[in-house]
Coordinates of C-alpha atoms and ligand atoms in Angstrom, one line a residue:
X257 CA 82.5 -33.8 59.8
X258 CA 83.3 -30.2 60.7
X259 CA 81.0 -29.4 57.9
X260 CA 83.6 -26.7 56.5
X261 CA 84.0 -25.5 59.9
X262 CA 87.1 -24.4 61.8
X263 CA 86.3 -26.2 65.1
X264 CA 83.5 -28.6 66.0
X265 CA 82.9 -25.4 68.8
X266 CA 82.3 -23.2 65.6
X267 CA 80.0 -25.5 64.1
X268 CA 78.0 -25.9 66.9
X269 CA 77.6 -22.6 67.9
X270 CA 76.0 -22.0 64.3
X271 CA 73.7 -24.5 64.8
X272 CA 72.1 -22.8 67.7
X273 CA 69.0 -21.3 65.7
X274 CA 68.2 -25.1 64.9
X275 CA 68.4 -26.3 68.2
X276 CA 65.8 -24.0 69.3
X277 CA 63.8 -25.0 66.2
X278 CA 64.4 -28.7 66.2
X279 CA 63.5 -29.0 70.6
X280 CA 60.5 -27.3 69.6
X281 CA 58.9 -29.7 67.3
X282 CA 56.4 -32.3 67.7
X283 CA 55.8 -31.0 70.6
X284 CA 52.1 -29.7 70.3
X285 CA 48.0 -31.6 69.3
X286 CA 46.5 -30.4 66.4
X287 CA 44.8 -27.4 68.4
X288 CA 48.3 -26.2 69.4
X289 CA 47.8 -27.3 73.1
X290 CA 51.5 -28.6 74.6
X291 CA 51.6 -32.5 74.4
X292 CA 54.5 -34.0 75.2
X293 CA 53.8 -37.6 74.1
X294 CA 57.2 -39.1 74.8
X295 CA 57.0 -37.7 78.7
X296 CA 54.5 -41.4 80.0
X297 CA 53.5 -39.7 83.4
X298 CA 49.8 -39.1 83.7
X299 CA 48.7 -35.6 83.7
X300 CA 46.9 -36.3 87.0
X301 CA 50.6 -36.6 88.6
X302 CA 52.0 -33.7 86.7
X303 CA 48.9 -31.9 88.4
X304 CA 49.8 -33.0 91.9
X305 CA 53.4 -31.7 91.6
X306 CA 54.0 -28.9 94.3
X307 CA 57.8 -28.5 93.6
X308 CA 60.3 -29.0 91.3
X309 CA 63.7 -30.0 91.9
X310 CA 66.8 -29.4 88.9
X311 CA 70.1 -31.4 89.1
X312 CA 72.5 -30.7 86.8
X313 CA 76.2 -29.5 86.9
X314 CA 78.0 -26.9 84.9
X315 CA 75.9 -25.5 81.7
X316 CA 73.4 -27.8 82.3
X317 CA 72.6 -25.9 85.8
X318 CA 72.6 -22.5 84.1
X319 CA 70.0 -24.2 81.7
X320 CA 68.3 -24.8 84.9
X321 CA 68.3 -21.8 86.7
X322 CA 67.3 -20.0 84.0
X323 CA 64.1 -22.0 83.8
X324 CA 63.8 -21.4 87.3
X325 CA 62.9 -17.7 86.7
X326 CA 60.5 -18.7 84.1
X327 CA 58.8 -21.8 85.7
X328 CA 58.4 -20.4 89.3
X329 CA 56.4 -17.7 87.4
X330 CA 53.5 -19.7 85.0
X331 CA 53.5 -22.5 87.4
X332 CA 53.4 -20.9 91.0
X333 CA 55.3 -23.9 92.3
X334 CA 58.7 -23.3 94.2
X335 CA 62.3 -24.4 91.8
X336 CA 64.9 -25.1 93.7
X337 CA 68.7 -25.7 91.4
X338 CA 70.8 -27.9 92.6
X339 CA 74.5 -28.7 91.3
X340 CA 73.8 -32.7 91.4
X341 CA 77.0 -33.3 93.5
X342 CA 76.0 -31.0 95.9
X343 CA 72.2 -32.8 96.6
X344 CA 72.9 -35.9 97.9
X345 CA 75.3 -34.3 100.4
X346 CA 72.5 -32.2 102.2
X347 CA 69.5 -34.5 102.9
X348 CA 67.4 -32.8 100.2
X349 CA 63.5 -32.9 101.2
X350 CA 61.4 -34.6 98.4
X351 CA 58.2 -36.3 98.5
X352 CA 55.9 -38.2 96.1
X353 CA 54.9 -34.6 94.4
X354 CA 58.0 -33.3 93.9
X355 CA 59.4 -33.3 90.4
X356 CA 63.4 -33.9 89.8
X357 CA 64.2 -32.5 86.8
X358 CA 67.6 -33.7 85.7
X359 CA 69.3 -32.0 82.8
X360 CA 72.1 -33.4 81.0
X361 CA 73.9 -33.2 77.3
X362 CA 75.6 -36.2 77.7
X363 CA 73.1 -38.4 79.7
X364 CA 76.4 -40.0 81.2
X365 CA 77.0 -37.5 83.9
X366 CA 77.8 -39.7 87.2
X367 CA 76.9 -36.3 89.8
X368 CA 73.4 -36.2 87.8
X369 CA 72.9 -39.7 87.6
X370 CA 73.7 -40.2 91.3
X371 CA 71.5 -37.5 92.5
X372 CA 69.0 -38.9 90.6
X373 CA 69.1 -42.5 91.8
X374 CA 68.8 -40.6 95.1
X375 CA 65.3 -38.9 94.2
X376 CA 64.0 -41.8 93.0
X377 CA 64.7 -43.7 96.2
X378 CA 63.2 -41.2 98.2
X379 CA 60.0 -41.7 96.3
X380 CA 60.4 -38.8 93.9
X381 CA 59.6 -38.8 89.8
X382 CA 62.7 -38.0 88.2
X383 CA 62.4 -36.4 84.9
X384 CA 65.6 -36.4 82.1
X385 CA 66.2 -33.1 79.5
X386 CA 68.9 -35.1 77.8
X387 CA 70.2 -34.9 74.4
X388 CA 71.4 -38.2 74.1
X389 CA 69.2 -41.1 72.9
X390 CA 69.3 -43.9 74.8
X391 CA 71.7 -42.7 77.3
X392 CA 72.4 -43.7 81.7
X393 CA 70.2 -40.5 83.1
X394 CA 67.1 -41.0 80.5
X395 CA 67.0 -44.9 81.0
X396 CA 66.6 -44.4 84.6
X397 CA 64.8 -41.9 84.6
X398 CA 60.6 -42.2 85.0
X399 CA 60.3 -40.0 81.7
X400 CA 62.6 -38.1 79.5
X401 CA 62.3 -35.4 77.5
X402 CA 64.7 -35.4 74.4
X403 CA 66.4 -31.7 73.6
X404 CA 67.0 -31.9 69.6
X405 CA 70.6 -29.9 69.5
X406 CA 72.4 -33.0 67.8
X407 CA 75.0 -34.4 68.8
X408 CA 77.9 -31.9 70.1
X409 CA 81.5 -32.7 70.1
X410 CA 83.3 -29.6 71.5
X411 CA 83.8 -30.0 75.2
X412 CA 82.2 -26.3 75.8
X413 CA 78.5 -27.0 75.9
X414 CA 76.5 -24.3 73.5
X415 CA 73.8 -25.5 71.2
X416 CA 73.1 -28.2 73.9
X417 CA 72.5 -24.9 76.7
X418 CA 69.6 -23.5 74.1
X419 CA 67.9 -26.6 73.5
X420 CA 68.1 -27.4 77.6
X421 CA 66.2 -23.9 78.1
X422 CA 63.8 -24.8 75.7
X423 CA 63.0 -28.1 76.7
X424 CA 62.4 -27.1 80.4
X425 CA 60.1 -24.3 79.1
X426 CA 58.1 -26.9 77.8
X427 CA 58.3 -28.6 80.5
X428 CA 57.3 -25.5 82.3
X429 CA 54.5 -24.4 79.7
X430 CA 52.9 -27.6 80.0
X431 CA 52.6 -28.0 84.0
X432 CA 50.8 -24.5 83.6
X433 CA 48.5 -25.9 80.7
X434 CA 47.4 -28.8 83.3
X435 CA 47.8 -26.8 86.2
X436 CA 45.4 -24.1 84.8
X437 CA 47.8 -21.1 85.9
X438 CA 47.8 -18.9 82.7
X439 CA 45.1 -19.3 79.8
X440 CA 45.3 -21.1 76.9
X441 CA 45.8 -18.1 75.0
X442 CA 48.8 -16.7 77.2
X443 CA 50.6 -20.1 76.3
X444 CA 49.9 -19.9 72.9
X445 CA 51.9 -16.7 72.8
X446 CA 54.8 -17.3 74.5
X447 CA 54.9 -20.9 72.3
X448 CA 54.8 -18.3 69.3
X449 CA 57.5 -15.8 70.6
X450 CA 59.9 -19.2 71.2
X451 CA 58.8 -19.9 67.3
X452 CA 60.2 -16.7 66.7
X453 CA 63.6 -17.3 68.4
X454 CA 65.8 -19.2 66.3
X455 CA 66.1 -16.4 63.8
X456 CA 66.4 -13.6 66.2
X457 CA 69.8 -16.1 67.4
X458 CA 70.6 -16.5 63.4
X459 CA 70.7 -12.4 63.3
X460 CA 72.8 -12.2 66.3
X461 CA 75.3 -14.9 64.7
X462 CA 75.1 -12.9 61.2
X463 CA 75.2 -9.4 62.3
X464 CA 77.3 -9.3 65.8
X465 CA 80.1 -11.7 65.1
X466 CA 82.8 -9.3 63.9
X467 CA 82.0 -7.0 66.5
X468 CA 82.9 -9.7 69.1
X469 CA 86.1 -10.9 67.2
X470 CA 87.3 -7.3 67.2
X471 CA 86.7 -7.1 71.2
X472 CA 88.5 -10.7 71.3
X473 CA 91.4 -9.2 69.5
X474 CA 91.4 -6.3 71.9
X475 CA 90.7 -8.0 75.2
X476 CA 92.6 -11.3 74.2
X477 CA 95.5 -10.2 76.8
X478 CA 92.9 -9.8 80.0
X479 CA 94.1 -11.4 82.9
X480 CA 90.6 -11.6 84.5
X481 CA 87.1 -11.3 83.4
X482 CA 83.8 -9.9 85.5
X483 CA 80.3 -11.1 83.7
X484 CA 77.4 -9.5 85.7
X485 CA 73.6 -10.0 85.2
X486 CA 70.3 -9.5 86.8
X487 CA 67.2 -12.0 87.1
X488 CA 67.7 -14.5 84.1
X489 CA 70.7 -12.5 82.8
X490 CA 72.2 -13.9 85.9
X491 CA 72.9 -17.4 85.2
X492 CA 73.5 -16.5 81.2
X493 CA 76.4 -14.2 83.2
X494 CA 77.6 -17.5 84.5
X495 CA 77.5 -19.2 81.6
X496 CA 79.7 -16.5 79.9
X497 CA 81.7 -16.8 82.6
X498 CA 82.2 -20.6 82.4
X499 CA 82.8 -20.9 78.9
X500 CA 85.8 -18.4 79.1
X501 CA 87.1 -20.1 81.7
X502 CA 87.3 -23.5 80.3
X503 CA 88.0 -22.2 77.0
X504 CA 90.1 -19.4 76.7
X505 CA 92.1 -20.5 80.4
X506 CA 91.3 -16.8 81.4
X507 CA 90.1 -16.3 85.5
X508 CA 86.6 -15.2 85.3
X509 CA 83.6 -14.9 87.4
X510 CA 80.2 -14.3 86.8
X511 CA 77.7 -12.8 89.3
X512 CA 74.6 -11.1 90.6
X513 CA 74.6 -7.6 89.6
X514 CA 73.2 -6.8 92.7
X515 CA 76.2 -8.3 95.0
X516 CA 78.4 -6.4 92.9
X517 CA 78.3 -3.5 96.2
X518 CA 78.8 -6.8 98.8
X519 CA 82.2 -7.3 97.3
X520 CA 83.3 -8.0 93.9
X521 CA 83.6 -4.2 93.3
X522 CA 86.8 -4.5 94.9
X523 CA 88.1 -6.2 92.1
X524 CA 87.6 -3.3 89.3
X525 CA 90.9 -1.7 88.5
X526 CA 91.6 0.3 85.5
X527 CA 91.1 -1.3 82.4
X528 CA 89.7 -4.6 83.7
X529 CA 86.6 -6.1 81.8
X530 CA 83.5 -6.3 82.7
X531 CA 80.7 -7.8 80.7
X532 CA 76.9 -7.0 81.5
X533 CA 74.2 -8.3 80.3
X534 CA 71.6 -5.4 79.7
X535 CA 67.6 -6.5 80.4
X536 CA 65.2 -5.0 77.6
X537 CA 65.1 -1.6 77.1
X538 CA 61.5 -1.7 76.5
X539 CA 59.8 0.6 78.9
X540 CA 63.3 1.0 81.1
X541 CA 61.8 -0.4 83.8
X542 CA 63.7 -1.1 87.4
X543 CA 65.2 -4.0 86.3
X544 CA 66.9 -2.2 83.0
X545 CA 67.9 0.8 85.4
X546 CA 69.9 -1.1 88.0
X547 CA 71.6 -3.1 86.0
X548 CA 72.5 0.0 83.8
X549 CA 73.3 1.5 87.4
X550 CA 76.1 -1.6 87.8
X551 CA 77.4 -0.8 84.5
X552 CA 78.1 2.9 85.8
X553 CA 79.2 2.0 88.8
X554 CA 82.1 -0.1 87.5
X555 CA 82.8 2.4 84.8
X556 CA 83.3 4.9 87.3
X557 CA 86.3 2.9 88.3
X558 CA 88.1 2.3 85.1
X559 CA 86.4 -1.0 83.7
X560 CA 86.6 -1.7 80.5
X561 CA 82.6 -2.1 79.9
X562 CA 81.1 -4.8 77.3
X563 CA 77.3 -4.6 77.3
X564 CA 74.8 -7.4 75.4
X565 CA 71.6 -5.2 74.8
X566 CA 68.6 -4.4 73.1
X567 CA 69.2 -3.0 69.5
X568 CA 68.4 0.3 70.3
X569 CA 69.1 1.0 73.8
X570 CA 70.2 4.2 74.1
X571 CA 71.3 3.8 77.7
X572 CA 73.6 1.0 77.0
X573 CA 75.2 3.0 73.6
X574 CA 75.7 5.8 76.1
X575 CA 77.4 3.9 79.0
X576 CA 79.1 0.8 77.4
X577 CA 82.7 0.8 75.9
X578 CA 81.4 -2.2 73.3
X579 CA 77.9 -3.6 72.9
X580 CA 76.9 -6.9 71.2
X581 CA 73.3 -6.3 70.0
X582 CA 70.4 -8.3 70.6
X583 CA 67.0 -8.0 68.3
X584 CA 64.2 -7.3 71.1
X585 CA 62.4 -9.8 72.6
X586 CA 60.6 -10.8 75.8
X587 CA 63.3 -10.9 78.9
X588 CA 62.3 -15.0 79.4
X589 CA 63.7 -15.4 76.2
X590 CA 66.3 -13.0 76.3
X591 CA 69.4 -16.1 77.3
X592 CA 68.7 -18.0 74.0
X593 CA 70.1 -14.9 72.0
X594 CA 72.3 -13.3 75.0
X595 CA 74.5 -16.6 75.3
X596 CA 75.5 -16.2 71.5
X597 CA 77.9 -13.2 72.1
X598 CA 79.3 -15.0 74.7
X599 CA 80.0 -18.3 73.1
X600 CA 81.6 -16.5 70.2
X601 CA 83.9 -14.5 72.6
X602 CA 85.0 -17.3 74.7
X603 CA 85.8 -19.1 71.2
X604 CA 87.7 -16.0 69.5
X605 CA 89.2 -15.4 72.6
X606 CA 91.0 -19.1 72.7
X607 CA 91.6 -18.9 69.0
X608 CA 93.5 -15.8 69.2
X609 CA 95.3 -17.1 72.0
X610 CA 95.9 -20.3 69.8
X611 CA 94.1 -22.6 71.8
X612 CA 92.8 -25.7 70.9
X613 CA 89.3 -25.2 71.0
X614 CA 87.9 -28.3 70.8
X615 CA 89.6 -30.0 73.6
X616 CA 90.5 -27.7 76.2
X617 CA 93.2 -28.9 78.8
X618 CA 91.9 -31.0 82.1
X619 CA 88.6 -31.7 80.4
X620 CA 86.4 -34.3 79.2
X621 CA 83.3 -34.1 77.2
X622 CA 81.1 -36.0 79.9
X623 CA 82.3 -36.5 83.2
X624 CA 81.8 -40.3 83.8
X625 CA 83.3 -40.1 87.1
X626 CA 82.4 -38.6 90.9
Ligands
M6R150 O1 76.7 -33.8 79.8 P1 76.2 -32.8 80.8 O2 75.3 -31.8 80.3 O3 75.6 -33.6 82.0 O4 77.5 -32.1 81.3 C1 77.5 -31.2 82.4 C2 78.8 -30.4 82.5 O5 79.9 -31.3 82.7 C3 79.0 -29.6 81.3 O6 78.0 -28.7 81.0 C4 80.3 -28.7 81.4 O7 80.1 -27.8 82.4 C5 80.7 -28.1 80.0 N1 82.1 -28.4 79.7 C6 80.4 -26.7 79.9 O8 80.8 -26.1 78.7

């Protein structure tokens, strides 16, 4: 069942090109306009939403804040991410026109499917990304909207984060389709760049892997581990951070690149690693330069620097002690292939360590209880 595969996590992570392929079918008319048959709310309500509202927990929220970067920027309508435990706790304001969008692998998460029931009784439309036919959150849920990862196994979420970010950028590409905030034409390309995704991941998985086994084997005795990012590199820095965590048992955190000054500087000694992830090159525009600026700063005091990059980038080949490549693409895309690395490592990393990295201690697959 592990199809020749080490680990179930191995498997997985080398089905992440069809994930991103499989969520994206079926999922357009004959003129390539966006339908999304299976989602049975009219487009007249879709049209009155003036927010949207993600619960999730763990991956499933870094799925979600990283749509909240592209979202809040086709659609014009405020995101707020919520960690579904947190939601019900705080007397979250929703209306009629506010969409819950709550994302879930399992469909069985009790924080999601709590917060949900909660939307739903304060009048909101609740909308499912779920991966699991048939499942608690979908079935009560107003409409669903079926991410295509296959079923995953290995308690460390991975195909199921691509196919999440996909799914809510449909989601997203579609409420600007009936909205009318970017033309037809400006869909149709990003739709085509997405196309294009699932064999930029494949030539991260073929090209970078032994590059990130060789930093596992050097790193593997790393107390600690920084991840820092900027704009949708942050939550993907999160993510990185999170799988190491849970699978490799090593402290981590991820952050804002930014609030690296407001304190987690402190913690840079000699040798420690830090992993950045580097926006596109392209142009080197302000948001390339500071986080290139972070990686400098940290440098200066004695981390050990891993950079995920543009192929090319000169500035991260000049300032980084490793770099895992990335082919270029548009920086809303950028998490789908800038996760990979990170996946690989956390898995290397617990390998090397002899982990069992399937079934990590203290976990469960889905989290069936509050
Ligand atoms: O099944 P769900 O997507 O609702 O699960 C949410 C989290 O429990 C899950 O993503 C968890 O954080 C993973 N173990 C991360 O790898």
């Amino acid at each position: 069942e592990k199809g020749g595969w080490p680990s179930f996590m191995d498997k997985e992570i080398h089905e992440d090109p069809s994930a991103v392929a499989d969520t994206l079918l079926g999922r357009f008319d004959a003129k390539g306009d966006i339908a999304l048959d299976e989602v049975h709310i009219d487009e007249e309500v879709f049209r009155s939403i003036d927010k949207i509202i993600v619960v999730a927990c763990g991956t499933a929220s870094y799925a979600g804040m990283v749509a909240k970067y592209a979202i809040e920027h086709w659609v014009r309508i405020p995101v707020e991410v919520e960690l579904a435990h947190e939601f019900r706790y705080r007397d979250p304001i929703l209306t009629h026109r506010t969409l819950v969008v709550a994302i879930s692998q399992s469909g069985e998460t009790m924080d999601t499917l709590m917060a949900l029931r909660h939307a739903r009784e304060q009048g909101s439309r609740v909308l499912a990304i779920c991966n699991t036919q048939g499942s608690s959150i979908p079935r009560e849920s107003d409409a669903v909207l079926y991410t295509h990862a296959g079923p995953e196994i290995a308690v460390a979420s991975t195909k199921a984060f691509l196919a999440q970010i996909v799914a809510a950028y449909m989601l997203g590409l579609y409420l600007a389709q009936v909205k009318g905030t970017m033309f037809a034409d400006e869909i149709r390309q990003i739709v085509g760049q997405l196309k294009a995704m699932p064999a930029k991941i494949q030539w991260v998985l073929d090209h970078q892997a032994d590059q990130v086994e060789q930093a596992a084997r050097r790193l593997s005795g790393a107390r600690s581990f920084l991840f820092l990012g900027r704009h949708v590199g942050y939550p993907v820095a999160m993510e990185g951070a999170l799988k190491l965590k849970e699978i490799a048992y090593t402290f981590t955190e991820g952050f804002a690149a930014g609030e690296l000054k407001h304190g987690p500087i402190a913690l840079v000694e000699e040798g420690e690693p830090v992993v950045v992830i580097v926006p596109s090159s392209h142009g080197r525009d302000t948001l390339h330069n500071k986080v290139i600026s972070g990686i400098e700063e940290v440098k200066a005091r004695g981390a050990f620097t891993i950079a995920v990059a543009e192929e090319g980038d000169p500035d991260a080949e000049r300032y980084a002690d490793v770099v895992f490549w990335r082919p270029a693409c548009p920086t809303l895309l950028s998490p789908l292939v800038d996760v990979v690395p990170l996946q690989l490592l956390a898995m290397d990393m617990a390998q090397i360590k002899g982990l069992d990295v399937d079934k990590p201690r203290n976990l469960a697959k889905s989290v069936t209880v509050e």
